C-alpha positions as a Python dict, from the first residue, in 0.01 Angstrom:
ca = {
    (1, 'M'): (0, 0, 0),
    (2, 'K'): (180, 143, -296),
    (3, 'K'): (-45, 458, -292),
    (4, 'R'): (33, 522, 76),
    (5, 'H'): (371, 493, 17),
    (6, 'S'): (391, 738, -258),
    (7, 'S'): (192, 994, -89),
    (8, 'F'): (419, 957, 226),
    (9, 'S'): (718, 1020, -30),
    (10, 'R'): (557, 1348, -167),
    (11, 'F'): (480, 1459, 194),
    (12, 'L'): (854, 1410, 252),
    (13, 'L'): (953, 1593, -58),
    (14, 'L'): (724, 1899, 34),
    (15, 'L'): (871, 1911, 403),
    (16, 'L'): (1230, 1901, 210),
    (17, 'C'): (1120, 2195, -10),
    (18, 'L'): (1023, 2405, 283),
    (19, 'M'): (1328, 2333, 470),
    (20, 'L'): (1541, 2446, 153),
    (21, 'S'): (1348, 2762, 110),
    (22, 'F'): (1460, 2857, 488),
    (23, 'G'): (1787, 2708, 470),
    (24, 'G'): (1982, 2975, 322),
    (25, 'C'): (2023, 2888, -52),
    (26, 'S'): (2246, 3086, -232),
    (27, 'S'): (1967, 3142, -490),
    (28, 'G'): (1585, 3022, -567),
    (29, 'A'): (1725, 2873, -883),
    (30, 'E'): (1980, 2653, -706),
    (31, 'A'): (1717, 2544, -462),
    (32, 'Q'): (1484, 2454, -765),
    (33, 'Q'): (1768, 2252, -908),
    (34, 'K'): (1843, 2040, -594),
    (35, 'L'): (1476, 1981, -558),
    (36, 'A'): (1445, 1869, -918),
    (37, 'E'): (1745, 1616, -840),
    (38, 'I'): (1577, 1472, -539),
    (39, 'E'): (1240, 1445, -690),
    (40, 'A'): (1394, 1248, -988),
    (41, 'R'): (1580, 1018, -755),
    (42, 'L'): (1260, 983, -573),
    (43, 'A'): (1075, 907, -894),
    (44, 'D'): (1347, 625, -986),
    (45, 'S'): (1297, 484, -641),
    (46, 'E'): (944, 440, -671),
    (47, 'K'): (997, 294, -1024),
    (48, 'R'): (1226, 19, -898),
    (49, 'A'): (1003, -51, -597),
    (50, 'A'): (695, -80, -851),
    (51, 'E'): (902, -325, -1078),
    (52, 'A'): (1000, -547, -762),
    (53, 'E'): (637, -561, -663),
    (54, 'A'): (538, -669, -1020),
    (55, 'R'): (801, -927, -1029),
    (56, 'S'): (671, -1066, -686),
    (57, 'A'): (325, -1054, -813),
    (58, 'D'): (438, -1242, -1119),
    (59, 'S'): (586, -1492, -931),
    (60, 'E'): (285, -1559, -712),
    (61, 'K'): (79, -1581, -1045),
    (62, 'K'): (327, -1840, -1196),
    (63, 'I'): (328, -2055, -873),
    (64, 'A'): (-76, -2020, -882),
    (65, 'L'): (-96, -2106, -1243),
    (66, 'L'): (120, -2422, -1164),
    (67, 'E'): (-79, -2533, -880),
    (68, 'Q'): (-372, -2507, -1136),
    (69, 'K'): (-217, -2715, -1377),
    (70, 'L'): (-101, -2996, -1138),
    (71, 'A'): (-473, -3001, -1027),
    (72, 'D'): (-633, -3013, -1372),
    (73, 'F'): (-364, -3292, -1454),
    (74, 'E'): (-478, -3512, -1150),
    (75, 'S'): (-837, -3451, -1222),
    (76, 'N'): (-777, -3547, -1574),
    (77, 'S'): (-792, -3955, -1571),
    (78, 'E'): (-626, -3955, -1925),
    (79, 'T'): (-300, -3782, -1822),
    (80, 'A'): (-309, -3906, -1482),
    (81, 'S'): (-285, -4268, -1606),
    (82, 'L'): (45, -4180, -1778),
    (83, 'G'): (211, -4238, -1454),
    (84, 'Y'): (468, -3970, -1535),
    (85, 'I'): (491, -3595, -1536),
    (86, 'V'): (603, -3402, -1857),
    (87, 'V'): (762, -3076, -1741),
    (88, 'T'): (676, -2865, -2014),
    (89, 'D'): (313, -2921, -1943),
    (90, 'F'): (339, -2698, -1654),
    (91, 'I'): (630, -2475, -1710),
    (92, 'E'): (806, -2301, -2023),
    (93, 'N'): (1165, -2405, -2071),
    (94, 'D'): (1291, -2056, -2248),
    (95, 'G'): (1643, -2095, -2127),
    (96, 'K'): (1605, -1757, -1947),
    (97, 'T'): (1334, -1777, -1655),
    (98, 'D'): (1480, -1923, -1347),
    (99, 'L'): (1279, -2268, -1315),
    (100, 'S'): (1451, -2379, -990),
    (101, 'D'): (1128, -2330, -758),
    (102, 'A'): (878, -2476, -1033),
    (103, 'I'): (1093, -2777, -1106),
    (104, 'Q'): (1110, -2836, -729),
    (105, 'K'): (758, -2814, -655),
    (106, 'L'): (703, -3072, -930),
    (107, 'I'): (932, -3314, -756),
    (108, 'D'): (786, -3260, -425),
    (109, 'D'): (413, -3276, -533),
    (110, 'N'): (468, -3589, -748),
    (111, 'P'): (634, -3873, -521),
    (112, 'N'): (701, -4193, -678),
    (113, 'R'): (656, -4052, -1035),
    (114, 'T'): (872, -4033, -1341),
    (115, 'I'): (954, -3652, -1399),
    (116, 'Y'): (1026, -3617, -1782),
    (117, 'F'): (1220, -3306, -1924),
    (118, 'P'): (1164, -3270, -2317),
    (119, 'D'): (1429, -3080, -2517),
    (120, 'G'): (1505, -2735, -2440),
    (121, 'V'): (1697, -2530, -2172),
    (122, 'Y'): (1598, -2508, -1790),
    (123, 'M'): (1775, -2240, -1611),
    (124, 'L'): (1822, -2301, -1239),
    (125, 'S'): (1952, -2060, -996),
    (126, 'K'): (1971, -2286, -715),
    (127, 'P'): (1981, -2670, -674),
    (128, 'I'): (1688, -2901, -709),
    (129, 'C'): (1675, -3192, -469),
    (130, 'T'): (1502, -3537, -465),
    (131, 'S'): (1418, -3733, -179),
    (132, 'A'): (1598, -4033, -24),
    (133, 'N'): (1273, -4169, 127),
    (134, 'P'): (1161, -4430, -100),
    (135, 'K'): (789, -4308, -54),
    (136, 'L'): (888, -3948, -174),
    (137, 'S'): (1149, -4031, -436),
    (138, 'V'): (1115, -3937, -805),
    (139, 'D'): (1279, -4071, -1114),
    (140, 'L'): (1424, -3779, -1335),
    (141, 'R'): (1448, -3858, -1726),
    (142, 'L'): (1599, -3591, -1938),
    (143, 'S'): (1549, -3603, -2337),
    (144, 'N'): (1878, -3642, -2482),
    (145, 'Y'): (1895, -3262, -2559),
    (146, 'A'): (1722, -3134, -2252),
    (147, 'I'): (1949, -2933, -2070),
    (148, 'L'): (1970, -2828, -1685),
    (149, 'R'): (2190, -2504, -1694),
    (150, 'A'): (2305, -2307, -1385),
    (151, 'S'): (2248, -1932, -1404),
    (152, 'P'): (2546, -1716, -1441),
    (153, 'S'): (2424, -1600, -1073),
    (154, 'W'): (2464, -1912, -919),
    (155, 'K'): (2592, -1862, -553),
    (156, 'H'): (2560, -2240, -405),
    (157, 'D'): (2827, -2468, -314),
    (158, 'E'): (2582, -2779, -358),
    (159, 'A'): (2545, -2949, -682),
    (160, 'M'): (2275, -2830, -935),
    (161, 'V'): (2095, -3178, -918),
    (162, 'R'): (2107, -3351, -548),
    (163, 'L'): (1998, -3680, -563),
    (164, 'G'): (1869, -3783, -229),
    (165, 'G'): (1930, -3422, -116),
    (166, 'K'): (1657, -3433, 137),
    (167, 'N'): (1499, -3694, 375),
    (168, 'P'): (1809, -3929, 443),
    (169, 'F'): (1671, -4279, 432),
    (170, 'N'): (1839, -4618, 450),
    (171, 'D'): (1599, -4855, 296),
    (172, 'I'): (1598, -5106, 29),
    (173, 'A'): (1290, -5303, 101),
    (174, 'T'): (1054, -5053, -12),
    (175, 'P'): (953, -4967, -354),
    (176, 'G'): (1107, -4661, -466),
    (177, 'S'): (1454, -4681, -314),
    (178, 'N'): (1633, -4717, -656),
    (179, 'Y'): (1555, -4379, -814),
    (180, 'S'): (1778, -4251, -1078),
    (181, 'L'): (1881, -3954, -1316),
    (182, 'T'): (1890, -4049, -1680),
    (183, 'G'): (1949, -3870, -2009),
    (184, 'G'): (2012, -3527, -2113),
    (185, 'I'): (2293, -3271, -2013),
    (186, 'I'): (2384, -3089, -1696),
    (187, 'D'): (2567, -2777, -1767),
    (188, 'G'): (2730, -2617, -1476),
    (189, 'N'): (2802, -2284, -1691),
    (190, 'K'): (3138, -2279, -1539),
    (191, 'V'): (2996, -2144, -1203),
    (192, 'A'): (2838, -2485, -1056),
    (193, 'K'): (2896, -2844, -952),
    (194, 'G'): (2712, -3089, -1171),
    (195, 'V'): (2544, -3392, -961),
    (196, 'S'): (2557, -3512, -617),
    (197, 'I'): (2442, -3853, -468),
    (198, 'E'): (2407, -3797, -78),
    (199, 'S'): (2169, -3991, 163),
    (200, 'G'): (2024, -4290, 0),
    (201, 'R'): (2110, -4639, -151),
    (202, 'E'): (2076, -4790, -500),
    (203, 'T'): (2055, -4450, -675),
    (204, 'R'): (2157, -4478, -1045),
    (205, 'V'): (2300, -4239, -1286),
    (206, 'A'): (2307, -4322, -1663),
    (207, 'D'): (2335, -4194, -2005),
    (208, 'L'): (2404, -3851, -1899),
    (209, 'S'): (2668, -3570, -2019),
    (210, 'I'): (2770, -3335, -1732),
    (211, 'K'): (2968, -3025, -1891),
    (212, 'N'): (3124, -2711, -1741),
    (213, 'T'): (3120, -2813, -1399),
    (214, 'T'): (3402, -2758, -1099),
    (215, 'I'): (3309, -3114, -999),
    (216, 'G'): (3106, -3321, -1223),
    (217, 'L'): (2986, -3620, -1015),
    (218, 'H'): (3029, -3638, -634),
    (219, 'I'): (2903, -3959, -471),
    (220, 'A'): (2884, -3846, -87),
    (221, 'K'): (2884, -4067, 220),
    (222, 'G'): (2561, -4294, 210),
    (223, 'A'): (2279, -4391, 451),
    (224, 'N'): (2402, -4739, 494),
    (225, 'N'): (2709, -4663, 743),
    (226, 'N'): (2845, -4452, 455),
    (227, 'S'): (2773, -4697, 189),
    (228, 'S'): (2610, -4549, -118),
    (229, 'D'): (2537, -4843, -338),
    (230, 'A'): (2539, -4638, -636),
    (231, 'D'): (2581, -4727, -1008),
    (232, 'I'): (2709, -4486, -1263),
    (233, 'V'): (2698, -4612, -1627),
    (234, 'N'): (2767, -4444, -1969),
    (235, 'V'): (2827, -4090, -1830),
    (236, 'N'): (3033, -3831, -1990),
    (237, 'I'): (3185, -3530, -1805),
    (238, 'R'): (3389, -3207, -1916),
    (239, 'G'): (3526, -2986, -1641),
    (240, 'V'): (3625, -2626, -1635),
    (241, 'G'): (3995, -2676, -1607),
    (242, 'G'): (4210, -2505, -1343),
    (243, 'H'): (4413, -2684, -1063),
    (244, 'D'): (4107, -2777, -849),
    (245, 'S'): (3894, -2934, -1136),
    (246, 'I'): (3761, -3288, -1051),
    (247, 'G'): (3589, -3525, -1271),
    (248, 'V'): (3428, -3757, -1008),
    (249, 'L'): (3481, -3741, -638),
    (250, 'I'): (3388, -4053, -455),
    (251, 'E'): (3336, -4060, -58),
    (252, 'G'): (3068, -4321, -27),
    (253, 'F'): (3130, -4690, -20),
    (254, 'D'): (3038, -4978, -260),
    (255, 'N'): (2978, -4805, -590),
    (256, 'T'): (2998, -4913, -947),
    (257, 'L'): (3134, -4681, -1220),
    (258, 'T'): (3102, -4828, -1597),
    (259, 'N'): (3181, -4671, -1935),
    (260, 'M'): (3265, -4328, -1863),
    (261, 'R'): (3460, -4048, -2045),
    (262, 'I'): (3624, -3742, -1839),
    (263, 'A'): (3801, -3446, -1988),
    (264, 'Y'): (3923, -3084, -1897),
    (265, 'V'): (4010, -3151, -1531),
    (266, 'T'): (4324, -3195, -1337),
    (267, 'I'): (4215, -3497, -1148),
    (268, 'G'): (3992, -3766, -1339),
    (269, 'V'): (3880, -3964, -1052),
    (270, 'K'): (3946, -3892, -680),
    (271, 'L'): (3853, -4188, -446),
    (272, 'C'): (3842, -4126, -67),
    (273, 'S'): (3651, -4435, 3),
    (274, 'S'): (3695, -4800, -74),
    (275, 'A'): (3499, -5103, -207),
    (276, 'N'): (3423, -4917, -531),
    (277, 'S'): (3435, -5088, -890),
    (278, 'L'): (3556, -4899, -1197),
    (279, 'R'): (3539, -5034, -1523),
    (280, 'N'): (3611, -4860, -1864),
    (281, 'I'): (3667, -4512, -1718),
    (282, 'H'): (3881, -4294, -1930),
    (283, 'P'): (4004, -3941, -1806),
    (284, 'L'): (4180, -3730, -2063),
    (285, 'Y'): (4406, -3458, -1951),
    (286, 'S'): (4342, -3163, -2223),
    (287, 'M'): (4463, -2871, -2040),
    (288, 'G'): (4778, -2660, -2065),
    (289, 'S'): (5115, -2713, -1904),
    (290, 'S'): (5057, -2472, -1599),
    (291, 'D'): (4886, -2759, -1402),
    (292, 'Y'): (5026, -3074, -1583),
    (293, 'S'): (5281, -3147, -1308),
    (294, 'T'): (4988, -3205, -1062),
    (295, 'S'): (4746, -3383, -1296),
    (296, 'I'): (4647, -3719, -1186),
    (297, 'G'): (4415, -3978, -1378),
    (298, 'F'): (4308, -4171, -1072),
    (299, 'Y'): (4376, -4029, -727),
    (300, 'D'): (4315, -4325, -473),
    (301, 'V'): (4342, -4185, -127),
    (302, 'S'): (4106, -4436, 36),
    (303, 'G'): (4326, -4641, 252),
    (304, 'G'): (4176, -4943, 160),
    (305, 'C'): (4079, -5162, -162),
    (306, 'N'): (3939, -5057, -501),
    (307, 'W'): (3895, -5231, -827),
    (308, 'Y'): (4013, -5098, -1164),
    (309, 'D'): (3939, -5277, -1497),
    (310, 'F'): (4028, -5145, -1823),
    (311, 'C'): (4104, -4813, -1669),
    (312, 'Y'): (4273, -4568, -1922),
    (313, 'S'): (4480, -4268, -1803),
    (314, 'D'): (4518, -4015, -2112),
    (315, 'Q'): (4829, -3770, -2076),
    (316, 'F'): (4812, -3725, -1706),
    (317, 'A'): (5133, -3689, -1540),
    (318, 'C'): (5049, -3960, -1294),
    (319, 'G'): (4820, -4221, -1413),
    (320, 'F'): (4732, -4396, -1083),
    (321, 'Y'): (4831, -4218, -752),
    (322, 'L'): (4783, -4467, -452),
    (323, 'G'): (4788, -4313, -111),
    (324, 'S'): (4915, -4466, 223),
    (325, 'N'): (4758, -4818, 311),
    (326, 'V'): (4587, -4838, -21),
    (327, 'E'): (4580, -5205, -178),
    (328, 'A'): (4437, -5159, -510),
    (329, 'Y'): (4361, -5410, -778),
    (330, 'L'): (4472, -5288, -1154),
    (331, 'T'): (4368, -5527, -1452),
    (332, 'N'): (4386, -5458, -1810),
    (333, 'C'): (4483, -5086, -1757),
    (334, 'F'): (4632, -4842, -1968),
    (335, 'C'): (4864, -4523, -1925),
    (336, 'Y'): (4948, -4330, -2253),
    (337, 'W'): (5105, -3997, -2339),
    (338, 'Y'): (5034, -3865, -2665),
    (339, 'S'): (5264, -3532, -2595),
    (340, 'N'): (5594, -3511, -2457),
    (341, 'E'): (5537, -3161, -2303),
    (342, 'G'): (5539, -3261, -1968),
    (343, 'G'): (5892, -3386, -1958),
    (344, 'K'): (5826, -3637, -1663),
    (345, 'Q'): (5546, -3881, -1625),
    (346, 'V'): (5456, -4202, -1425),
    (347, 'A'): (5224, -4477, -1477),
    (348, 'I'): (5198, -4573, -1093),
    (349, 'R'): (5287, -4357, -779),
    (350, 'T'): (5246, -4466, -400),
    (351, 'A'): (5260, -4260, -118),
    (352, 'G'): (5402, -4545, 99),
    (353, 'K'): (5471, -4912, 36),
    (354, 'F'): (5355, -5063, -269),
    (355, 'N'): (5099, -5338, -165),
    (356, 'S'): (4867, -5341, -484),
    (357, 'M'): (4823, -5620, -754),
    (358, 'V'): (4896, -5504, -1104),
    (359, 'S'): (4818, -5729, -1385),
    (360, 'C'): (4820, -5656, -1768),
    (361, 'I'): (4912, -5289, -1785),
    (362, 'R'): (5026, -5113, -2093),
    (363, 'V'): (5253, -4800, -2067),
    (364, 'G'): (5256, -4641, -2410),
    (365, 'G'): (5337, -4327, -2613),
    (366, 'L'): (5661, -4297, -2474),
    (367, 'S'): (5905, -4036, -2581),
    (368, 'K'): (6294, -4021, -2557),
    (369, 'Y'): (6249, -3671, -2456),
    (370, 'C'): (6046, -3756, -2134),
    (371, 'K'): (6145, -3943, -1815),
    (372, 'T'): (5885, -4185, -1787),
    (373, 'A'): (5858, -4465, -1495),
    (374, 'I'): (5649, -4756, -1445),
    (375, 'L'): (5657, -4716, -1063),
    (376, 'E'): (5768, -4483, -824),
    (377, 'A'): (5717, -4643, -467),
    (378, 'G'): (5695, -4398, -174),
    (379, 'K'): (5860, -4646, 62),
    (380, 'P'): (6056, -4962, -18),
    (381, 'G'): (5946, -5330, 108),
    (382, 'G'): (5597, -5357, -23),
    (383, 'Q'): (5426, -5676, -101),
    (384, 'G'): (5264, -5566, -419),
    (385, 'V'): (5298, -5781, -766),
    (386, 'I'): (5333, -5647, -1113),
    (387, 'Q'): (5273, -5881, -1409),
    (388, 'Y'): (5232, -5892, -1802),
    (389, 'V'): (5371, -5533, -1843),
    (390, 'Y'): (5359, -5409, -2208),
    (391, 'A'): (5618, -5122, -2260),
    (392, 'N'): (5924, -4993, -2454),
    (393, 'E'): (6164, -5089, -2177),
    (394, 'K'): (6435, -4883, -2335),
    (395, 'L'): (6248, -4572, -2276),
    (396, 'I'): (6167, -4648, -1915),
    (397, 'T'): (6345, -4449, -1669),
    (398, 'G'): (6338, -4529, -1273),
    (399, 'G'): (6351, -4913, -1161),
    (400, 'D'): (6118, -4928, -865),
    (401, 'H'): (5899, -5173, -1082),
    (402, 'K'): (6175, -5426, -1103),
    (403, 'D'): (6128, -5513, -717),
    (404, 'Y'): (5790, -5627, -781),
    (405, 'L'): (5784, -5762, -1130),
    (406, 'V'): (5689, -6116, -1210),
    (407, 'G'): (5822, -6226, -1557),
    (408, 'K'): (5946, -5990, -1814),
    (409, 'I'): (5819, -5661, -1983),
    (410, 'V'): (5702, -5729, -2343),
    (411, 'D'): (5751, -5445, -2612),
}
């Protein structure tokens, strides 16, 4: 095919030569120069076509090699008995080659297996998906220094790792329903979202570091009437900064989040759904002053109930934002400001009436140079309660909390 293409191109060049010879060129030298330029462009075009053909052949060769390695793995009783797949037995993690298709093939060809990623950098140009169908699910396990990194040419709106990203399924009876992502580093390279939990139940994400992502973790609506039933534990997130940077976005119901550190985001955790439990979650505002006024540690617009235990908003202009009709439960929570750069700050702000229960909250790091409020209620007349408050009352401005305070403020 390539030879026929080259011969045809040469024929066109010869035809062009004849046309130029009768085309009234001012001189033979001028015609020869134009012919030389055309021939050079044609040679460059043929070179690029040959390179593209070589890349395609190389890709086909790699897929064929991967298929052969998988076949060899299955035929080897010793390796097959391991019960898990070591990714580097099949592909090279050099940090440069796009491994999206190769990793996806390993996932698709090995249902109900653990896919293990040793240390190294695995470059992805598009998302990898696991199945929500328990019979097709896999368990992804990354070594502590294994990095899944988004390619600089990333063009996708979906997250890099989509857990339950295909084959939606609502089933907790079949073995394989509780698949997970454990360990390692997800690096969005400042262009991609990190991890999403999409269409299954009982998904677990643990011991993971998510870095340089526009949205670190997204728990979408789950398969059980929008309940995700996901468990997140020991996950650290660093965003990319900017006004739309979010650490965790929760849209599904009935999730637990425990032991998380979140930094370099404008919103630490955004909750659009209720019946979620958050414990020991620590978002930190670590950007400049340009986005400070809109920064929020916990942004709850669920319209229902969520539970917060020892959740710590660090330096955000607003610690806890509670939207209309939200009835939150805050226990042992903490709002702290280590800098007075913002000028104005509030521990709890509501869009409507204050109807939440707050017990044992500390409001600290106050400065006489800042206006600080414990509560700013959007509307009066709520039925909420605030008790056991620790703060320097002399540095508190704004008195909405007094209408709901049981007992006194302790310094």
